[in-house]
XYZ file of C-alpha atoms in Angstrom:
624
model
C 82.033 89.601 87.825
C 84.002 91.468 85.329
C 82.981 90.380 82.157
C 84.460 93.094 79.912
C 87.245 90.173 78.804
C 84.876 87.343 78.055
C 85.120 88.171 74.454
C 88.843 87.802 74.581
C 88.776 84.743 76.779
C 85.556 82.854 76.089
C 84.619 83.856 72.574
C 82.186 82.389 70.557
C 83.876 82.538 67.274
C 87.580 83.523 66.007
C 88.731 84.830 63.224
C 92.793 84.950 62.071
C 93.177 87.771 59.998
C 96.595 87.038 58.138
C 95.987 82.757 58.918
C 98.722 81.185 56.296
C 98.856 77.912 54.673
C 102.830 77.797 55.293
C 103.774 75.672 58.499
C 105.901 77.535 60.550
C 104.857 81.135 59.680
C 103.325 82.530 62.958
C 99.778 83.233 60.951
C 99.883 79.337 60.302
C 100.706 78.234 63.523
C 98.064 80.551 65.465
C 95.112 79.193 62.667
C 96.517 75.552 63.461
C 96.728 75.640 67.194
C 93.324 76.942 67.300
C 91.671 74.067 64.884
C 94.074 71.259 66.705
C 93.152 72.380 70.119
C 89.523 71.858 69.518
C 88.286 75.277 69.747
C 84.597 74.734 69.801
C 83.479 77.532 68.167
C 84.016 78.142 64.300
C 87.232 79.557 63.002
C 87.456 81.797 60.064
C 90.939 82.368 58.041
C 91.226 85.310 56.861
C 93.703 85.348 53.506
C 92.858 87.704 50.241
C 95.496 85.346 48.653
C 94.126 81.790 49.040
C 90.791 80.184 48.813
C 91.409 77.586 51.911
C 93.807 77.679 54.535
C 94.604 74.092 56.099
C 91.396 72.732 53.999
C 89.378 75.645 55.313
C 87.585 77.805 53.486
C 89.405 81.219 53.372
C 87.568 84.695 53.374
C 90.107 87.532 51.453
C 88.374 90.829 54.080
C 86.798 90.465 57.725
C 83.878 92.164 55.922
C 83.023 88.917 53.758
C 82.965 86.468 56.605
C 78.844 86.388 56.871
C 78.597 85.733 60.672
C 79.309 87.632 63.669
C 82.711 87.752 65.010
C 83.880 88.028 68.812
C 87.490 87.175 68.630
C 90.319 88.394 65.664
C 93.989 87.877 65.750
C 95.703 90.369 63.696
C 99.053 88.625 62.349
C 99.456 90.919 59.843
C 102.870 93.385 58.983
C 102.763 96.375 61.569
C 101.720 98.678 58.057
C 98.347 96.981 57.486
C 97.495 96.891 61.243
C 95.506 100.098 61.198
C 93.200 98.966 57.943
C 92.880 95.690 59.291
C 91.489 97.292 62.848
C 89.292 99.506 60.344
C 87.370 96.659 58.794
C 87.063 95.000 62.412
C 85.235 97.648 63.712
C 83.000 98.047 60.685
C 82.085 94.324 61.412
C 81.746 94.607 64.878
C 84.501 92.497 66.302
C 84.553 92.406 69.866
C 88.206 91.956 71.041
C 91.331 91.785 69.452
C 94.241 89.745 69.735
C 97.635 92.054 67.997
C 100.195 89.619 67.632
C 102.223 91.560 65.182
C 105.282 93.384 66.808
C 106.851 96.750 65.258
C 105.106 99.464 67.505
C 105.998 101.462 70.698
C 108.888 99.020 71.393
C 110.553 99.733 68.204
C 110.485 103.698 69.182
C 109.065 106.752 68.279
C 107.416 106.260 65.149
C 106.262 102.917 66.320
C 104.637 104.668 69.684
C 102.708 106.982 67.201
C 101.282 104.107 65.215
C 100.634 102.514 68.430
C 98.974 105.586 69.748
C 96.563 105.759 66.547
C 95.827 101.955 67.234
C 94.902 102.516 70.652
C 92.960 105.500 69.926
C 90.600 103.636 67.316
C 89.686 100.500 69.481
C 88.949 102.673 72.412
C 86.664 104.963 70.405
C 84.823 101.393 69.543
C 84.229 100.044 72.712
C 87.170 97.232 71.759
C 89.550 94.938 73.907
C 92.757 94.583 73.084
C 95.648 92.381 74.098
C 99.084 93.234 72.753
C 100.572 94.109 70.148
C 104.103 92.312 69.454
C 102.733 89.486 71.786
C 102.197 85.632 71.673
C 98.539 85.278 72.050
C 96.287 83.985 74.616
C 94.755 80.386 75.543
C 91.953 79.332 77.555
C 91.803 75.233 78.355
C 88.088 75.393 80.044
C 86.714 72.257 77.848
C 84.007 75.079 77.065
C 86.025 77.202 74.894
C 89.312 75.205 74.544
C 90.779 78.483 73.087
C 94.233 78.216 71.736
C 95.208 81.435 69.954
C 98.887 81.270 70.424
C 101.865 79.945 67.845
C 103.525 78.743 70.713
C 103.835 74.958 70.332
C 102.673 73.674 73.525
C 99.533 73.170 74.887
C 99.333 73.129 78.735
C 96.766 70.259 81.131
C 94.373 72.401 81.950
C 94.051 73.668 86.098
C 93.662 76.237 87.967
C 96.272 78.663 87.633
C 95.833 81.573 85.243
C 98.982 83.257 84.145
C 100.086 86.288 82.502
C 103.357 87.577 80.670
C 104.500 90.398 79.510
C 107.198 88.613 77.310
C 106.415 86.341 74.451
C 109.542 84.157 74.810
C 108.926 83.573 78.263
C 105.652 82.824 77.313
C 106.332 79.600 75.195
C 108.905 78.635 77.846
C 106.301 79.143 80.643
C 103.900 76.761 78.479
C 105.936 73.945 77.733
C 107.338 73.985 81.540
C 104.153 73.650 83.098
C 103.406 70.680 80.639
C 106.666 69.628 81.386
C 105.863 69.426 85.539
C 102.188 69.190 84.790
C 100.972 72.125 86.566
C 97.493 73.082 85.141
C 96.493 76.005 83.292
C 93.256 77.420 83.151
C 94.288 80.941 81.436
C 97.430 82.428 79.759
C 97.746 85.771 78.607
C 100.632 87.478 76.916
C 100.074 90.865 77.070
C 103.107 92.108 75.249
C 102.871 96.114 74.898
C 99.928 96.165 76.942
C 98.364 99.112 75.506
C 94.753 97.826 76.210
C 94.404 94.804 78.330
C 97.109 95.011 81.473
C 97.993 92.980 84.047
C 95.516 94.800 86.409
C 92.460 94.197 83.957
C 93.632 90.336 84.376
C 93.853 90.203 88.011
C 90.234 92.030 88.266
C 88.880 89.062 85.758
C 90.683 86.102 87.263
C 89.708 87.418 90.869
C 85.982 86.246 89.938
C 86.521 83.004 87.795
C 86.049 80.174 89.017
C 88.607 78.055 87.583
C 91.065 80.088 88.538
C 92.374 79.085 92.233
C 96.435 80.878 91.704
C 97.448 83.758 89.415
C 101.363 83.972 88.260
C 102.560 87.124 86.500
C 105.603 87.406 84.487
C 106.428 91.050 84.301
C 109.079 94.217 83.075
C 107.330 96.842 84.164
C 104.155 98.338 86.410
C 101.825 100.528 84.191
C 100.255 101.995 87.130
C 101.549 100.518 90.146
C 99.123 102.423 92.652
C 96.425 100.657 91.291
C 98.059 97.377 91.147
C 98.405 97.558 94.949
C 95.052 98.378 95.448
C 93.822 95.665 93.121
C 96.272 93.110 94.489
C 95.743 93.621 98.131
C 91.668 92.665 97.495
C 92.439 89.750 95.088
C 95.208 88.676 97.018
C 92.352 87.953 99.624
C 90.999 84.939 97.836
C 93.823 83.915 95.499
C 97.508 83.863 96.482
C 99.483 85.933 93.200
C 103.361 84.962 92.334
C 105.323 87.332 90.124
C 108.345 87.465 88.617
C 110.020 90.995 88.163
C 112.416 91.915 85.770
C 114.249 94.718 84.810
C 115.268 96.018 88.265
C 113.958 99.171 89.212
C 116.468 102.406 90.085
C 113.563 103.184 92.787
C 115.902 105.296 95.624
C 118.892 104.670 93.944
C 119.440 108.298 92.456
C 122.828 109.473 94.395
C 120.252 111.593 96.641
C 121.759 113.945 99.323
C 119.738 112.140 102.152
C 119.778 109.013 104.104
C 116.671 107.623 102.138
C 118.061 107.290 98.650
C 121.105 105.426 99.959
C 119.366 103.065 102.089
C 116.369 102.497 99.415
C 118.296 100.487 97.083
C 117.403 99.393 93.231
C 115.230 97.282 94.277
C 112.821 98.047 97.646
C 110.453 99.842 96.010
C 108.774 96.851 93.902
C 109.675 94.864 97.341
C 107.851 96.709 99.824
C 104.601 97.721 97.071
C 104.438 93.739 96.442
C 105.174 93.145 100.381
C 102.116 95.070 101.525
C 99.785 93.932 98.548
C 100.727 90.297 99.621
C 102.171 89.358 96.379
C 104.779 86.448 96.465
C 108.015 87.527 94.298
C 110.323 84.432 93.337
C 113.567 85.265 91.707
C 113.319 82.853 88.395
C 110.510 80.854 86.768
C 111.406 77.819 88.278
C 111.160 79.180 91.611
C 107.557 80.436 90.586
C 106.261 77.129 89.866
C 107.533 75.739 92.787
C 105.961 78.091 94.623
C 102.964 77.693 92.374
C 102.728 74.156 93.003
C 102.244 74.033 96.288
C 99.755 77.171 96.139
C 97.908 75.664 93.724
C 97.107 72.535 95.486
C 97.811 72.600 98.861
C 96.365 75.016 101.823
C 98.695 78.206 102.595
C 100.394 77.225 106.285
C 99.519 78.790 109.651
C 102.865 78.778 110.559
C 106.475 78.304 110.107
C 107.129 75.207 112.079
C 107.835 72.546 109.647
C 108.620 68.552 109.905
C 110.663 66.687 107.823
C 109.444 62.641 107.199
C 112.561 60.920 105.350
C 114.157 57.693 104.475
C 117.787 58.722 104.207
C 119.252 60.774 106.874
C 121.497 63.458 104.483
C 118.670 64.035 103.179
C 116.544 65.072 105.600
C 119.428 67.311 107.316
C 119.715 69.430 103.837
C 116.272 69.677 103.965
C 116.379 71.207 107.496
C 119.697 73.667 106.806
C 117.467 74.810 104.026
C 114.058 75.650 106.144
C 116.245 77.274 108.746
C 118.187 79.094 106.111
C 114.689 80.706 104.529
C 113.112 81.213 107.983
C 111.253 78.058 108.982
C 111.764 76.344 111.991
C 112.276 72.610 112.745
C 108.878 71.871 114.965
C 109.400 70.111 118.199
C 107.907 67.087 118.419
C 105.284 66.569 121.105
C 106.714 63.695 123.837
C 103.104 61.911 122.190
C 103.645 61.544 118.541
C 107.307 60.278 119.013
C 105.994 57.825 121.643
C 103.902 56.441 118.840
C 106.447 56.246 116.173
C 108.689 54.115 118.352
C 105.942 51.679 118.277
C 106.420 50.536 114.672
C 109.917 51.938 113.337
C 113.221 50.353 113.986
C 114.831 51.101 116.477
C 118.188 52.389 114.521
C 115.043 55.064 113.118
C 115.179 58.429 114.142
C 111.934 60.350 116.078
C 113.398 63.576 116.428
C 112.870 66.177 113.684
C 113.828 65.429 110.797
C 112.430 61.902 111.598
C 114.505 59.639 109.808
C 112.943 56.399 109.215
C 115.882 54.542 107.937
C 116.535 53.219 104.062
C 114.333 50.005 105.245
C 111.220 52.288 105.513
C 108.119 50.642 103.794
C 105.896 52.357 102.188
C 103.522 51.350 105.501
C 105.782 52.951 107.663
C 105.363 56.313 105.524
C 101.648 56.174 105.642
C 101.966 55.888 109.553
C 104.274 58.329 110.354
C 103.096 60.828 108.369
C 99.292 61.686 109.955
C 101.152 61.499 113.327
C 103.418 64.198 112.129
C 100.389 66.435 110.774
C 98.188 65.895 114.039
C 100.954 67.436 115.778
C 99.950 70.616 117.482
C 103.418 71.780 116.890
C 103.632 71.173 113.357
C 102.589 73.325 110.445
C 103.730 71.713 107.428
C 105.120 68.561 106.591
C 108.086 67.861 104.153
C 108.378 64.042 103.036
C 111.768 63.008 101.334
C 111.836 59.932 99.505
C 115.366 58.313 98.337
C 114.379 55.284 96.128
C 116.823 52.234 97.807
C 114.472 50.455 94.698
C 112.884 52.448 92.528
C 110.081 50.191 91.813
C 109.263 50.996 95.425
C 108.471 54.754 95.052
C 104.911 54.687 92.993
C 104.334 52.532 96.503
C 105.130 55.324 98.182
C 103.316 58.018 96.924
C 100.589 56.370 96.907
C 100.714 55.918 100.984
C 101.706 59.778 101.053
C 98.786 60.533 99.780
C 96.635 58.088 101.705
C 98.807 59.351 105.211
C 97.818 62.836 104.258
C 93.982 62.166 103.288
C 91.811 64.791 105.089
C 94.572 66.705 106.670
C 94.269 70.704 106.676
C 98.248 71.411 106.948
C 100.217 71.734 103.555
C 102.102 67.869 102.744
C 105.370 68.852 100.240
C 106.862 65.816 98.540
C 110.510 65.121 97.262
C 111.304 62.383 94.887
C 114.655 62.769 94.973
C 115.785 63.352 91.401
C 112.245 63.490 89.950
C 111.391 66.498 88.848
C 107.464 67.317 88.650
C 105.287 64.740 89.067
C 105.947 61.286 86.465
C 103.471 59.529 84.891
C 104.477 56.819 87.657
C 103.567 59.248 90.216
C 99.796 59.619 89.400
C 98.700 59.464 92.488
C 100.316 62.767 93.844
C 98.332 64.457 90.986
C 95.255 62.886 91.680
C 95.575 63.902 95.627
C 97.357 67.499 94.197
C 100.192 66.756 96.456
C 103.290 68.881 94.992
C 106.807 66.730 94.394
C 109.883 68.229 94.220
C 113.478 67.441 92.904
C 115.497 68.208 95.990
C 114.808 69.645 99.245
C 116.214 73.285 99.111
C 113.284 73.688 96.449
C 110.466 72.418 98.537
C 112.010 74.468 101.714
C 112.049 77.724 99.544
C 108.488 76.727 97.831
C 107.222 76.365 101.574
C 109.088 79.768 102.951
C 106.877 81.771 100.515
C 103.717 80.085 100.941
C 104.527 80.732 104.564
C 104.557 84.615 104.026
C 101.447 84.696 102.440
C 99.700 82.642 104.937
C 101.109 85.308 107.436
C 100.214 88.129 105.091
C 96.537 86.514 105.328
C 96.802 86.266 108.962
C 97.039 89.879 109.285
C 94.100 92.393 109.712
C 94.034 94.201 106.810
C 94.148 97.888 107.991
C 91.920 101.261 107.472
C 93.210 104.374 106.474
C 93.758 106.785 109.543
C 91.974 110.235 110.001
C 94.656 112.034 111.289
C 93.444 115.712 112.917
C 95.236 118.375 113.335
C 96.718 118.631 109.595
C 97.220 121.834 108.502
C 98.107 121.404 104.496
C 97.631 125.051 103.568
C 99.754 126.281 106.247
C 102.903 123.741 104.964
C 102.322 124.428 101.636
C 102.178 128.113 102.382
C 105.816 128.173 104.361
C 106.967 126.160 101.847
C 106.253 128.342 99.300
C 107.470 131.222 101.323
C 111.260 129.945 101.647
C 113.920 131.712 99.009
C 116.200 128.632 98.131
C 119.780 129.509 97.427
C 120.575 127.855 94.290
C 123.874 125.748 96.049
C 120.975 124.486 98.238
C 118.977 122.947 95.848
C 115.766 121.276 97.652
C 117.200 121.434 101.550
C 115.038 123.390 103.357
C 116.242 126.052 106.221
C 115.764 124.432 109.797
C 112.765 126.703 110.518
C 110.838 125.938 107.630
C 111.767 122.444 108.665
C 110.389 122.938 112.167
C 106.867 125.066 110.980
C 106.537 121.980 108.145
C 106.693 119.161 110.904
C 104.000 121.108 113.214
C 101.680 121.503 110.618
C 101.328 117.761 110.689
C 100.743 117.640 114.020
C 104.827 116.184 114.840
C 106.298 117.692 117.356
C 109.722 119.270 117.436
C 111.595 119.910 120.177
C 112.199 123.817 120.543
C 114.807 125.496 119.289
C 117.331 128.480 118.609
C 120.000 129.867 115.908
C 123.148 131.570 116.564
C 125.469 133.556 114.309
C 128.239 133.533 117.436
C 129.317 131.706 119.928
C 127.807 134.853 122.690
C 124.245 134.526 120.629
C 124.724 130.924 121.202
C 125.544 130.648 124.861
C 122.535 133.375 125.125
C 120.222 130.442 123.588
C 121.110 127.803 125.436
C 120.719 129.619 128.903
C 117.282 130.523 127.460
C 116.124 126.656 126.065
C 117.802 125.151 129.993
C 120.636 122.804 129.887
C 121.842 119.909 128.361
C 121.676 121.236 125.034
C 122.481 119.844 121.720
C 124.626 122.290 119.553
C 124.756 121.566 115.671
C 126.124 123.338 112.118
C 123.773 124.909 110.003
C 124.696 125.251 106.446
C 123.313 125.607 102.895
C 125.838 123.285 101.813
C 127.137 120.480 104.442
C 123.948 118.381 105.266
C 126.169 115.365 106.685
C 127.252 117.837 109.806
C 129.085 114.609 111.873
C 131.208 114.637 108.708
C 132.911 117.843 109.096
C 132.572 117.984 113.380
C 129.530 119.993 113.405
C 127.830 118.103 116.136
C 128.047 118.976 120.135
C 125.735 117.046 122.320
C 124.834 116.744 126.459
C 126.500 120.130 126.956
C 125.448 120.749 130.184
C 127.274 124.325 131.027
C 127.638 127.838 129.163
C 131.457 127.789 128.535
C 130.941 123.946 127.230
C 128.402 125.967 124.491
C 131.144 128.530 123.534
C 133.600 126.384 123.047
C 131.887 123.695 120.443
C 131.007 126.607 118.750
C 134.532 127.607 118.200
C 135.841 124.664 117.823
C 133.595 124.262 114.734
C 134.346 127.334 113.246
C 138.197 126.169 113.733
C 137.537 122.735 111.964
C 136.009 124.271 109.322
C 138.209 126.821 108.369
C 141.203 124.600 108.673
C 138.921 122.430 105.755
C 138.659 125.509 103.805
C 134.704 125.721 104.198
C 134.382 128.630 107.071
C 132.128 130.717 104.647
C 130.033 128.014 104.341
C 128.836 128.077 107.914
C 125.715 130.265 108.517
C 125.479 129.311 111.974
C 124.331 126.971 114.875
C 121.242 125.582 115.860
C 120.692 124.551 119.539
C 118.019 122.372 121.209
C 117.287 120.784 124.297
C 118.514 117.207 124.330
C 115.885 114.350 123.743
C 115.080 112.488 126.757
C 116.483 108.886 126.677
C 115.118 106.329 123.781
C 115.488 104.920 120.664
C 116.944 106.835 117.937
C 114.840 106.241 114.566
C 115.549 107.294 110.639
C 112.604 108.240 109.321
C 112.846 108.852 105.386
C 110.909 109.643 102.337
C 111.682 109.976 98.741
C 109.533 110.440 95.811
C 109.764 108.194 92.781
C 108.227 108.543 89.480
C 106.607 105.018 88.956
C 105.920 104.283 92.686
C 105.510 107.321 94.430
C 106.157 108.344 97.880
C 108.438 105.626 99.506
C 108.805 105.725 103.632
C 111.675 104.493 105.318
C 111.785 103.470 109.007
C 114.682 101.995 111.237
C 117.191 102.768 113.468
C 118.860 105.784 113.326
C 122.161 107.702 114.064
C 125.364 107.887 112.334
C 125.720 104.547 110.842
C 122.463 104.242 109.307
C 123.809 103.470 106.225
C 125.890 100.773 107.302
C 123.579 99.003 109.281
C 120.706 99.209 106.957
C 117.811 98.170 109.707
C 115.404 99.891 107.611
C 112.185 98.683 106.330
C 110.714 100.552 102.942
C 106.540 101.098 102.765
């Protein structure tokens, strides 16, 4: 296990280094979440103006606290950072929590302070979350660490989450109070100049009371590594993020198919896509997703049944699992065979099975293990519509009795209760999610169906390709003179010797300077032959008529030749011909785009579809 955060997370002693005696100031609200939570190791203000802080005895330096310290949160001004980091080291703190904004997000002169900050903690061996973030909170009855100002205090559970925002932090907090979703970690990294979101993911892959990880995040520090760390954690514990700040991956106006088909977006789509990571679109989609993840197994499949009371209902609920890719399961002749025996027989046995308003709360805990011992079936979605509402504790309480033992994932919706009230308890106890309204249990259940597909899948090696010949492509490439109107295209040849010397073949070809040199070629490759412009300048040749294909005689040769030198002169661009190149045509297939384009955060990104002409308006590309 990675234990190089158990100082930060489990430490056996805190210490607030600017902890105030004013309610409300941040340095009073970290000291008094910390006492008030029951941390249960000893807390140590640190305050050169005040003997006690909250009737606790204050120390005015680090240095005159007489124990050891693992833990200090700075909450100091940005100034008085540096000296306060200086007498941490010199009494061997540990880890450090920076709470204080005013560094690399603030600009230059921030950065540099930053910088020094970094520097001095690394040269002692220190962890560091932050700075200008909310804290961090641990609710293992162990450690009960609250060092946070943020003013609620989550159940505690297994999901472990981490933010790069501090705002979203509090609001992540008190919403999973709010829908009682329990947390076991939080971190807000802020700046993330020491701890990151990969160090977290490496420590919450190995502890044990961590079951789902959720990430709020702006940015990748080093997404290479976060796809290699991902794709192993993701393994064992399903991870949900929320991007923001949209990438311009691809987007640059590039003079290639690529960058117009790759979008703001695909790059942070296809690196979380292959690592397995679940993306929602908004915090409220996340803990949907999370709720379900959290409690119930990931599905096997997409087929999904819908067990209702009220037949609207049930039919949103299916527009909205066909509308994020689920399918309505058949139902086997046998299970609706034994629903007829007890429901009315104005109920419904096809999927969605609609009981009827007169359902019982019996007639729920019946249906509902037929509907999971289904073969067919690989979820179940149960819609409640309270006819009186003094009926639906009732029926949670036979959902969760219907579903007892089953190894398919059971989503409830309460219609119009959102989480899971007090009333409810039951669900909790048998960690049975409960929605608000269909569409957000169908959506919830569409992602956990991806990852249980992403888990289904073998996970891959790394191919030894043979036959690569690096030092020859790097040598042509470094051989080509590129005009300066050309920028980066490269001259067909070079294209050609590049593509051989990794082992893809190319089907043979020939340049002409005239349409005789040209009619010479093509009796030399054998007919059909493809004839096409070659310039430094055009690179979309359909555009301007610089494409002949399936010429199948010399005179056909001589005159596309022409009649490209003739379209481009009446343009105005005949000087910027420098040719024709002709190949054999391609026996019959499929015509692919293949793509790549290099970005600075994510590297090289490969894009694969169908090609021709209107690649760019049908878009059936995928991004790796």
């Amino acid at each position: 296990m990675n234990t190089s955060l158990d100082s930060l997370l489990r430490p056996r002693s805190v210490a607030v280094i600017g902890a105030s005696r004013t309610r409300g100031a941040i340095g009073a609200e970290v000291f008094h979440n910390l006492i008030s939570q029951g941390f249960t190791g000893p807390v140590y203000p640190i305050n050169p103006g005040a003997k006690a802080v909250q009737s606790i005895r204050a120390y005015p330096s680090i240095k005159d606290v007489p124990d050891p310290i693992d833990l200090a949160v700075l909450v100091v001004p940005a100034s008085r950072i540096l000296a306060a980091v200086d007498d941490c080291i010199a009494h061997g703190v540990t880890a450090l929590v920076v709470i204080t904004a005013g560094f690399a997000e603030t600009g230059r002169e921030g950065a540099a302070v930053q910088a020094a900050l970094l520097e001095r903690i690394r040269s002692a061996g220190i962890r560091m979350v932050g700075p200008n973030c909310l804290g961090i909170l641990n609710t293992d009855p162990k450690v009960r660490l609250d060092a946070t100002f943020a003013p609620a205090w989550p159940p505690a559970g297994n999901v472990a989450f981490s933010s790069q925002s501090g705002a979203i932090g509090v609001a992540i907090l008190d919403y999973a109070k709010e829908l009682g979703i329990g947390i076991s970690q939080f971190v807000s990294v802020g700046n993330k100049a020491d701890v990151s979101g990969n160090d977290l993911l490496e420590y919450w892959e190995a502890d044990s009371r961590t079951d789902v990880i959720l990430l709020y995040l702006e940015s990748f520090g080093n997404p290479a590594k976060f796809m290699k760390i991902a794709r192993r954690v993701g393994r064992k514990k399903p991870i949900l993020l929320v991007k923001s700040g949209r990438t311009a991956a691809g987007a640059r106006a590039a003079r290639s198919h690529t960058g117009a088909l790759a979008g703001l977006d695909v790059a942070v789509d296809a690196l979380l896509g292959q690592a397995g990571v679940i993306r929602a679109n908004s915090i409220e989609e996340l803990f949907d997703s999370a709720m379900l993840l959290a409690n119930q197994p990931a599905p096997r499949g997409n087929r999904v049944a819908i067990l209702t009371n009220a037949g609207g209902p049930g039919i949103m609920a299916a527009d909205a699992c066909e509308s994020h890719g689920l399918t309505m399961a058949p139902l086997s002749r046998k299970t609706e065979k034994e629903l007829l025996r007890f429901l009315p027989p104005e109920a419904s046995i096809a999927n969605p099975v609609d009981m009827i308003a007169s359902a019982s709360a019996e007639n729920f805990q019946k249906a509902l293990p037929l509907l999971l011992n289904d073969e067919s079936v690989d979820a179940v979605i149960v819609l409640f519509v309270p006819p009186v509402v003094k009926e639906a504790p009732m029926v949670a309480q036979a959902i969760c009795a219907g579903a007892e033992g089953a190894d398919k994932p059971v989503l409830t919706c309460f219609m119009g209760a959102h989480g899971i009230p007090a009333a409810f308890s039951s669900l909790r106890e048998g960690r049975f999610p409960s929605y608000s309204f269909p569409e957000s249990a169908a959506l919830a259940l569409s992602q956990a169906v991806k990852y249980g597909q992403w888990l289904a899948r073998p996970e891959g090696k790394y191919p030894q390709l043979e036959g690569i010949d690096s030092v020859a492509a790097r040598s042509r490439l470094e051989s080509v003179e590129v005009p300066p109107l050309l920028g980066r295209w490269l001259p067909p040849d070079a294209v050609e010797d590049l593509l051989r010397s990794y082992g893809i073949p190319v089907l043979e070809s020939r340049f002409a300077s005239s349409a005789d040199e040209a009619v010479l070629a093509a009796n030399e490759l054998g007919y059909p032959v493809a004839l096409k412009l070659v310039s430094e300048t055009i690179t979309h040749k359909s555009d301007v008529g610089g494409v002949y294909l399936d010429l199948k005689e010399s005179d056909a040769v001589a005159l596309a030749f022409q009649a490209i030198s003739a379209a481009l002169e009446k343009a105005g661009k005949l000087e910027e011909m420098s040719g024709v190149m002709l190949q054999r045509m391609a026996p019959e297939g499929i015509e692919t785009f293949v793509g790549i384009t290099q970005d600075p955060s994510y590297g090289t990104l490969l894009g694969f579809g169908i090609g021709g002409i209107n690649v760019e308006i049908w878009k059936d590309v995928v991004f790796r």
